[in-house]
């Protein structure tokens, strides 16, 4: 496993607008109060499976994982399931993405979506923290807490962390340290790392919806490729 991959930089300056709008839209639409999640946590997940699958891959994240603006079946977790099915691999994908999720709310929600036979957990959270200027130590602590929760609940599960980036609005030091959270945590916890989930998608207009921030169907395909590069070797 290569946990030392360098996270690529954004391809274009437009990525600054991308993430600023992400905070406004991603934290609003489709959001669910904590009490509602607590009452019925399963209603925000979808299992994409083929008959006979007995191992599961959990995608746990925010609007990017949920497939904001698209049908659930068009989000990148479903595209991953299609790749798995094409290889006749015995895995069922669970999409537990929730728009507006932060690492704090994700930490509280995670226990509700963990279930037996989950073999791989992919954690895609943190962007909303960075855009809000949440203390970096808190974001890192929450991500580590989620890793610990997975290990305590599912000791045999493998964990993949999706790296994220933010614009320099909070200052260059904050921005740099935010980006370093993901590879540093992946290294210290000995888990797998997707260097940057939105590589070759963020800030590219024709790969994003009219809001300029959430991937189109074509953009989702590229996101799926970024995930697949890390996921496929460990299946």
PDB file of C-alpha atoms in Angstrom:
ATOM      1  CA  UNK A   1       0.000   0.000   0.000  1.00  0.00           C
ATOM      2  CA  UNK A   2       1.336   3.434  -0.929  1.00  0.00           C
ATOM      3  CA  UNK A   3       0.365   5.878   1.807  1.00  0.00           C
ATOM      4  CA  UNK A   4       2.873   8.538   0.745  1.00  0.00           C
ATOM      5  CA  UNK A   5       1.335   9.717  -2.514  1.00  0.00           C
ATOM      6  CA  UNK A   6       1.576  13.436  -3.042  1.00  0.00           C
ATOM      7  CA  UNK A   7      -1.820  15.122  -3.254  1.00  0.00           C
ATOM      8  CA  UNK A   8      -2.047  16.879  -6.650  1.00  0.00           C
ATOM      9  CA  UNK A   9      -2.916  20.553  -6.843  1.00  0.00           C
ATOM     10  CA  UNK A  10      -6.156  21.953  -8.238  1.00  0.00           C
ATOM     11  CA  UNK A  11      -6.021  22.316 -12.006  1.00  0.00           C
ATOM     12  CA  UNK A  12      -7.608  25.781 -12.160  1.00  0.00           C
ATOM     13  CA  UNK A  13      -8.287  28.916 -10.087  1.00  0.00           C
ATOM     14  CA  UNK A  14     -12.009  28.258 -10.447  1.00  0.00           C
ATOM     15  CA  UNK A  15     -11.686  25.751  -7.627  1.00  0.00           C
ATOM     16  CA  UNK A  16     -11.867  28.659  -5.152  1.00  0.00           C
ATOM     17  CA  UNK A  17     -15.467  29.418  -6.166  1.00  0.00           C
ATOM     18  CA  UNK A  18     -16.172  25.706  -6.208  1.00  0.00           C
ATOM     19  CA  UNK A  19     -15.529  25.254  -2.540  1.00  0.00           C
ATOM     20  CA  UNK A  20     -17.051  28.540  -1.396  1.00  0.00           C
ATOM     21  CA  UNK A  21     -20.381  27.576  -2.960  1.00  0.00           C
ATOM     22  CA  UNK A  22     -20.014  24.058  -1.605  1.00  0.00           C
ATOM     23  CA  UNK A  23     -20.315  25.429   1.892  1.00  0.00           C
ATOM     24  CA  UNK A  24     -23.563  27.237   1.063  1.00  0.00           C
ATOM     25  CA  UNK A  25     -25.278  24.501  -0.925  1.00  0.00           C
ATOM     26  CA  UNK A  26     -23.759  21.392   0.578  1.00  0.00           C
ATOM     27  CA  UNK A  27     -24.754  22.444   4.068  1.00  0.00           C
ATOM     28  CA  UNK A  28     -28.284  23.369   3.139  1.00  0.00           C
ATOM     29  CA  UNK A  29     -30.154  21.140   0.751  1.00  0.00           C
ATOM     30  CA  UNK A  30     -30.909  17.583   1.773  1.00  0.00           C
ATOM     31  CA  UNK A  31     -29.649  18.226   5.296  1.00  0.00           C
ATOM     32  CA  UNK A  32     -31.196  16.293   8.140  1.00  0.00           C
ATOM     33  CA  UNK A  33     -31.357  17.282  11.786  1.00  0.00           C
ATOM     34  CA  UNK A  34     -29.404  15.050  14.138  1.00  0.00           C
ATOM     35  CA  UNK A  35     -32.580  13.933  15.905  1.00  0.00           C
ATOM     36  CA  UNK A  36     -34.055  12.759  12.612  1.00  0.00           C
ATOM     37  CA  UNK A  37     -30.926  10.771  11.832  1.00  0.00           C
ATOM     38  CA  UNK A  38     -31.073   9.261  15.263  1.00  0.00           C
ATOM     39  CA  UNK A  39     -34.701   8.214  14.819  1.00  0.00           C
ATOM     40  CA  UNK A  40     -34.200   6.565  11.458  1.00  0.00           C
ATOM     41  CA  UNK A  41     -30.523   6.517  10.435  1.00  0.00           C
ATOM     42  CA  UNK A  42     -31.036   3.935   7.715  1.00  0.00           C
ATOM     43  CA  UNK A  43     -33.265   6.127   5.546  1.00  0.00           C
ATOM     44  CA  UNK A  44     -30.256   8.050   4.237  1.00  0.00           C
ATOM     45  CA  UNK A  45     -28.414   4.983   2.984  1.00  0.00           C
ATOM     46  CA  UNK A  46     -28.821   2.859  -0.113  1.00  0.00           C
ATOM     47  CA  UNK A  47     -27.445  -0.607  -0.635  1.00  0.00           C
ATOM     48  CA  UNK A  48     -26.466  -1.256  -4.240  1.00  0.00           C
ATOM     49  CA  UNK A  49     -26.093  -4.989  -4.423  1.00  0.00           C
ATOM     50  CA  UNK A  50     -26.245  -8.087  -6.527  1.00  0.00           C
ATOM     51  CA  UNK A  51     -27.892 -11.269  -5.350  1.00  0.00           C
ATOM     52  CA  UNK A  52     -25.622 -13.398  -3.196  1.00  0.00           C
ATOM     53  CA  UNK A  53     -23.216 -10.641  -2.103  1.00  0.00           C
ATOM     54  CA  UNK A  54     -22.008 -11.273   1.439  1.00  0.00           C
ATOM     55  CA  UNK A  55     -19.328  -8.580   1.817  1.00  0.00           C
ATOM     56  CA  UNK A  56     -20.054  -4.860   1.910  1.00  0.00           C
ATOM     57  CA  UNK A  57     -18.264  -1.610   1.093  1.00  0.00           C
ATOM     58  CA  UNK A  58     -19.510   1.431   3.003  1.00  0.00           C
ATOM     59  CA  UNK A  59     -19.150   4.898   1.472  1.00  0.00           C
ATOM     60  CA  UNK A  60     -19.569   7.385   4.323  1.00  0.00           C
ATOM     61  CA  UNK A  61     -19.490  11.047   3.366  1.00  0.00           C
ATOM     62  CA  UNK A  62     -21.277  14.272   2.469  1.00  0.00           C
ATOM     63  CA  UNK A  63     -23.059  15.572  -0.659  1.00  0.00           C
ATOM     64  CA  UNK A  64     -20.246  14.383  -2.910  1.00  0.00           C
ATOM     65  CA  UNK A  65     -20.848  10.783  -1.861  1.00  0.00           C
ATOM     66  CA  UNK A  66     -24.621  11.252  -1.802  1.00  0.00           C
ATOM     67  CA  UNK A  67     -24.588  12.369  -5.452  1.00  0.00           C
ATOM     68  CA  UNK A  68     -26.161  15.783  -4.906  1.00  0.00           C
ATOM     69  CA  UNK A  69     -28.312  16.886  -7.858  1.00  0.00           C
ATOM     70  CA  UNK A  70     -28.359  13.428  -9.432  1.00  0.00           C
ATOM     71  CA  UNK A  71     -30.301  10.241  -8.991  1.00  0.00           C
ATOM     72  CA  UNK A  72     -28.764   8.046  -6.320  1.00  0.00           C
ATOM     73  CA  UNK A  73     -27.931   5.514  -8.999  1.00  0.00           C
ATOM     74  CA  UNK A  74     -25.739   8.066 -10.784  1.00  0.00           C
ATOM     75  CA  UNK A  75     -23.435   8.774  -7.836  1.00  0.00           C
ATOM     76  CA  UNK A  76     -19.898   7.395  -7.911  1.00  0.00           C
ATOM     77  CA  UNK A  77     -20.579   4.624  -5.330  1.00  0.00           C
ATOM     78  CA  UNK A  78     -23.014   3.077  -7.817  1.00  0.00           C
ATOM     79  CA  UNK A  79     -20.377   3.313 -10.554  1.00  0.00           C
ATOM     80  CA  UNK A  80     -18.021   1.473  -8.226  1.00  0.00           C
ATOM     81  CA  UNK A  81     -20.642  -1.256  -7.829  1.00  0.00           C
ATOM     82  CA  UNK A  82     -20.833  -1.560 -11.597  1.00  0.00           C
ATOM     83  CA  UNK A  83     -17.070  -2.028 -11.795  1.00  0.00           C
ATOM     84  CA  UNK A  84     -17.250  -4.654  -9.065  1.00  0.00           C
ATOM     85  CA  UNK A  85     -20.053  -6.510 -10.834  1.00  0.00           C
ATOM     86  CA  UNK A  86     -18.162  -6.477 -14.125  1.00  0.00           C
ATOM     87  CA  UNK A  87     -15.355  -8.373 -12.416  1.00  0.00           C
ATOM     88  CA  UNK A  88     -17.746 -10.804 -10.694  1.00  0.00           C
ATOM     89  CA  UNK A  89     -16.504  -9.741  -7.262  1.00  0.00           C
ATOM     90  CA  UNK A  90     -18.677 -10.537  -4.272  1.00  0.00           C
ATOM     91  CA  UNK A  91     -19.243  -7.066  -2.780  1.00  0.00           C
ATOM     92  CA  UNK A  92     -22.315  -4.907  -2.162  1.00  0.00           C
ATOM     93  CA  UNK A  93     -21.854  -1.144  -2.015  1.00  0.00           C
ATOM     94  CA  UNK A  94     -23.656   0.946   0.618  1.00  0.00           C
ATOM     95  CA  UNK A  95     -24.003   4.671  -0.091  1.00  0.00           C
ATOM     96  CA  UNK A  96     -24.302   6.463   3.255  1.00  0.00           C
ATOM     97  CA  UNK A  97     -23.621   9.973   1.965  1.00  0.00           C
ATOM     98  CA  UNK A  98     -25.458  12.865   3.643  1.00  0.00           C
ATOM     99  CA  UNK A  99     -25.418  16.394   2.251  1.00  0.00           C
ATOM    100  CA  UNK A 100     -23.940  18.985   4.599  1.00  0.00           C
ATOM    101  CA  UNK A 101     -22.098  16.480   6.773  1.00  0.00           C
ATOM    102  CA  UNK A 102     -19.135  17.688   8.807  1.00  0.00           C
ATOM    103  CA  UNK A 103     -16.646  15.505  10.639  1.00  0.00           C
ATOM    104  CA  UNK A 104     -18.424  16.298  13.925  1.00  0.00           C
ATOM    105  CA  UNK A 105     -21.862  15.240  12.690  1.00  0.00           C
ATOM    106  CA  UNK A 106     -20.322  12.315  10.836  1.00  0.00           C
ATOM    107  CA  UNK A 107     -18.655  11.095  14.003  1.00  0.00           C
ATOM    108  CA  UNK A 108     -22.062  11.051  15.698  1.00  0.00           C
ATOM    109  CA  UNK A 109     -23.796   9.339  12.763  1.00  0.00           C
ATOM    110  CA  UNK A 110     -21.224   6.687  11.923  1.00  0.00           C
ATOM    111  CA  UNK A 111     -22.275   4.120  14.511  1.00  0.00           C
ATOM    112  CA  UNK A 112     -25.774   4.063  13.010  1.00  0.00           C
ATOM    113  CA  UNK A 113     -24.610   2.884   9.593  1.00  0.00           C
ATOM    114  CA  UNK A 114     -21.997   0.332  10.569  1.00  0.00           C
ATOM    115  CA  UNK A 115     -23.308  -3.190  10.190  1.00  0.00           C
ATOM    116  CA  UNK A 116     -22.099  -6.750   9.959  1.00  0.00           C
ATOM    117  CA  UNK A 117     -20.151  -7.946   6.936  1.00  0.00           C
ATOM    118  CA  UNK A 118     -18.778  -4.507   6.068  1.00  0.00           C
ATOM    119  CA  UNK A 119     -15.338  -5.296   4.721  1.00  0.00           C
ATOM    120  CA  UNK A 120     -14.220  -1.822   3.610  1.00  0.00           C
ATOM    121  CA  UNK A 121     -15.155   1.645   4.915  1.00  0.00           C
ATOM    122  CA  UNK A 122     -14.419   4.734   2.813  1.00  0.00           C
ATOM    123  CA  UNK A 123     -14.545   7.978   4.809  1.00  0.00           C
ATOM    124  CA  UNK A 124     -15.137  11.114   2.707  1.00  0.00           C
ATOM    125  CA  UNK A 125     -15.498  14.058   5.093  1.00  0.00           C
ATOM    126  CA  UNK A 126     -13.709  17.272   6.023  1.00  0.00           C
ATOM    127  CA  UNK A 127     -14.374  19.809   3.269  1.00  0.00           C
ATOM    128  CA  UNK A 128     -17.204  21.496   5.165  1.00  0.00           C
ATOM    129  CA  UNK A 129     -14.972  21.747   8.232  1.00  0.00           C
ATOM    130  CA  UNK A 130     -12.289  23.579   6.304  1.00  0.00           C
ATOM    131  CA  UNK A 131     -14.711  25.995   4.699  1.00  0.00           C
ATOM    132  CA  UNK A 132     -16.132  26.883   8.104  1.00  0.00           C
ATOM    133  CA  UNK A 133     -12.699  27.435   9.585  1.00  0.00           C
ATOM    134  CA  UNK A 134     -13.182  24.745  12.200  1.00  0.00           C
ATOM    135  CA  UNK A 135      -9.994  24.241  14.230  1.00  0.00           C
ATOM    136  CA  UNK A 136      -7.758  21.780  12.442  1.00  0.00           C
ATOM    137  CA  UNK A 137      -7.167  19.821  15.615  1.00  0.00           C
ATOM    138  CA  UNK A 138     -10.925  19.219  15.874  1.00  0.00           C
ATOM    139  CA  UNK A 139     -11.215  17.993  12.296  1.00  0.00           C
ATOM    140  CA  UNK A 140      -8.250  15.672  12.728  1.00  0.00           C
ATOM    141  CA  UNK A 141      -9.590  14.409  16.051  1.00  0.00           C
ATOM    142  CA  UNK A 142     -13.017  13.688  14.561  1.00  0.00           C
ATOM    143  CA  UNK A 143     -11.556  11.800  11.620  1.00  0.00           C
ATOM    144  CA  UNK A 144      -9.362   9.759  13.950  1.00  0.00           C
ATOM    145  CA  UNK A 145     -12.388   9.071  16.151  1.00  0.00           C
ATOM    146  CA  UNK A 146     -14.228   7.664  13.130  1.00  0.00           C
ATOM    147  CA  UNK A 147     -11.279   5.432  12.318  1.00  0.00           C
ATOM    148  CA  UNK A 148     -11.283   4.231  15.931  1.00  0.00           C
ATOM    149  CA  UNK A 149     -15.041   3.590  15.825  1.00  0.00           C
ATOM    150  CA  UNK A 150     -14.711   1.460  12.712  1.00  0.00           C
ATOM    151  CA  UNK A 151     -11.880  -0.527  14.251  1.00  0.00           C
ATOM    152  CA  UNK A 152     -13.740  -1.084  17.501  1.00  0.00           C
ATOM    153  CA  UNK A 153     -16.963  -2.119  15.768  1.00  0.00           C
ATOM    154  CA  UNK A 154     -15.497  -3.935  12.779  1.00  0.00           C
ATOM    155  CA  UNK A 155     -11.929  -4.919  13.699  1.00  0.00           C
ATOM    156  CA  UNK A 156     -11.336  -6.711  10.402  1.00  0.00           C
ATOM    157  CA  UNK A 157     -12.578  -3.917   8.152  1.00  0.00           C
ATOM    158  CA  UNK A 158     -10.134  -2.021   5.977  1.00  0.00           C
ATOM    159  CA  UNK A 159     -10.381   1.763   5.943  1.00  0.00           C
ATOM    160  CA  UNK A 160      -9.836   4.234   3.103  1.00  0.00           C
ATOM    161  CA  UNK A 161      -9.640   7.991   3.728  1.00  0.00           C
ATOM    162  CA  UNK A 162     -10.525  10.414   0.918  1.00  0.00           C
ATOM    163  CA  UNK A 163      -8.226  13.429   0.816  1.00  0.00           C
ATOM    164  CA  UNK A 164      -9.759  16.881   0.380  1.00  0.00           C
ATOM    165  CA  UNK A 165      -8.579  20.445  -0.273  1.00  0.00           C
ATOM    166  CA  UNK A 166      -9.873  23.951   0.405  1.00  0.00           C
ATOM    167  CA  UNK A 167      -9.163  27.440  -1.046  1.00  0.00           C
ATOM    168  CA  UNK A 168      -6.748  29.765   0.799  1.00  0.00           C
ATOM    169  CA  UNK A 169      -9.460  31.988   2.287  1.00  0.00           C
ATOM    170  CA  UNK A 170      -8.484  30.995   5.807  1.00  0.00           C
ATOM    171  CA  UNK A 171      -4.876  31.843   5.109  1.00  0.00           C
ATOM    172  CA  UNK A 172      -2.042  29.830   3.579  1.00  0.00           C
ATOM    173  CA  UNK A 173      -1.012  28.207   6.848  1.00  0.00           C
ATOM    174  CA  UNK A 174      -4.505  26.906   7.619  1.00  0.00           C
ATOM    175  CA  UNK A 175      -4.972  25.728   4.031  1.00  0.00           C
ATOM    176  CA  UNK A 176      -1.670  23.868   3.952  1.00  0.00           C
ATOM    177  CA  UNK A 177      -2.208  22.246   7.335  1.00  0.00           C
ATOM    178  CA  UNK A 178      -5.748  21.222   6.376  1.00  0.00           C
ATOM    179  CA  UNK A 179      -4.500  19.379   3.295  1.00  0.00           C
ATOM    180  CA  UNK A 180      -1.844  17.659   5.383  1.00  0.00           C
ATOM    181  CA  UNK A 181      -4.396  16.204   7.796  1.00  0.00           C
ATOM    182  CA  UNK A 182      -5.379  13.436   5.398  1.00  0.00           C
ATOM    183  CA  UNK A 183      -1.998  11.960   4.394  1.00  0.00           C
ATOM    184  CA  UNK A 184      -0.718  12.398   7.941  1.00  0.00           C
ATOM    185  CA  UNK A 185      -3.675  10.544   9.445  1.00  0.00           C
ATOM    186  CA  UNK A 186      -3.549   7.837   6.784  1.00  0.00           C
ATOM    187  CA  UNK A 187       0.119   7.293   7.570  1.00  0.00           C
ATOM    188  CA  UNK A 188      -0.168   7.322  11.369  1.00  0.00           C
ATOM    189  CA  UNK A 189      -3.232   5.068  11.389  1.00  0.00           C
ATOM    190  CA  UNK A 190      -1.896   2.841   8.600  1.00  0.00           C
ATOM    191  CA  UNK A 191      -4.986   3.169   6.463  1.00  0.00           C
ATOM    192  CA  UNK A 192      -5.412   3.686   2.730  1.00  0.00           C
ATOM    193  CA  UNK A 193      -5.539   7.144   1.143  1.00  0.00           C
ATOM    194  CA  UNK A 194      -7.251   8.582  -1.924  1.00  0.00           C
ATOM    195  CA  UNK A 195      -4.909  11.573  -2.456  1.00  0.00           C
ATOM    196  CA  UNK A 196      -7.674  13.924  -3.685  1.00  0.00           C
ATOM    197  CA  UNK A 197     -11.211  12.728  -4.331  1.00  0.00           C
ATOM    198  CA  UNK A 198     -11.989  15.442  -6.903  1.00  0.00           C
ATOM    199  CA  UNK A 199      -8.766  15.268  -8.870  1.00  0.00           C
ATOM    200  CA  UNK A 200      -9.380  16.273 -12.523  1.00  0.00           C
ATOM    201  CA  UNK A 201     -12.959  17.310 -11.664  1.00  0.00           C
ATOM    202  CA  UNK A 202     -12.934  20.239  -9.229  1.00  0.00           C
ATOM    203  CA  UNK A 203     -13.044  23.640 -10.913  1.00  0.00           C
ATOM    204  CA  UNK A 204     -13.706  22.265 -14.410  1.00  0.00           C
ATOM    205  CA  UNK A 205     -17.072  23.718 -15.537  1.00  0.00           C
ATOM    206  CA  UNK A 206     -18.230  20.992 -17.937  1.00  0.00           C
ATOM    207  CA  UNK A 207     -17.625  18.308 -15.310  1.00  0.00           C
ATOM    208  CA  UNK A 208     -19.830  20.007 -12.741  1.00  0.00           C
ATOM    209  CA  UNK A 209     -23.516  20.833 -12.501  1.00  0.00           C
ATOM    210  CA  UNK A 210     -24.941  24.338 -12.937  1.00  0.00           C
ATOM    211  CA  UNK A 211     -24.087  25.135  -9.315  1.00  0.00           C
ATOM    212  CA  UNK A 212     -20.446  24.787 -10.317  1.00  0.00           C
ATOM    213  CA  UNK A 213     -19.583  22.492  -7.452  1.00  0.00           C
ATOM    214  CA  UNK A 214     -21.194  19.074  -7.681  1.00  0.00           C
ATOM    215  CA  UNK A 215     -19.988  16.656 -10.378  1.00  0.00           C
ATOM    216  CA  UNK A 216     -22.165  15.863 -13.369  1.00  0.00           C
ATOM    217  CA  UNK A 217     -22.653  12.272 -14.470  1.00  0.00           C
ATOM    218  CA  UNK A 218     -19.423  12.575 -16.446  1.00  0.00           C
ATOM    219  CA  UNK A 219     -17.665  14.118 -13.463  1.00  0.00           C
ATOM    220  CA  UNK A 220     -18.881  11.292 -11.240  1.00  0.00           C
ATOM    221  CA  UNK A 221     -17.217   8.826 -13.587  1.00  0.00           C
ATOM    222  CA  UNK A 222     -13.871  10.543 -13.035  1.00  0.00           C
ATOM    223  CA  UNK A 223     -14.418  10.600  -9.271  1.00  0.00           C
ATOM    224  CA  UNK A 224     -15.134   6.870  -9.442  1.00  0.00           C
ATOM    225  CA  UNK A 225     -11.826   6.369 -11.241  1.00  0.00           C
ATOM    226  CA  UNK A 226      -9.998   8.241  -8.467  1.00  0.00           C
ATOM    227  CA  UNK A 227     -11.594   5.942  -5.917  1.00  0.00           C
ATOM    228  CA  UNK A 228     -11.085   2.797  -7.979  1.00  0.00           C
ATOM    229  CA  UNK A 229      -7.321   3.325  -8.225  1.00  0.00           C
ATOM    230  CA  UNK A 230      -7.084   2.823  -4.476  1.00  0.00           C
ATOM    231  CA  UNK A 231      -9.981   0.434  -3.925  1.00  0.00           C
ATOM    232  CA  UNK A 232      -9.466  -2.111  -6.696  1.00  0.00           C
ATOM    233  CA  UNK A 233      -6.066  -3.417  -5.511  1.00  0.00           C
ATOM    234  CA  UNK A 234      -7.443  -4.362  -2.092  1.00  0.00           C
ATOM    235  CA  UNK A 235     -10.591  -6.156  -3.232  1.00  0.00           C
TER     236      UNK A 235
END
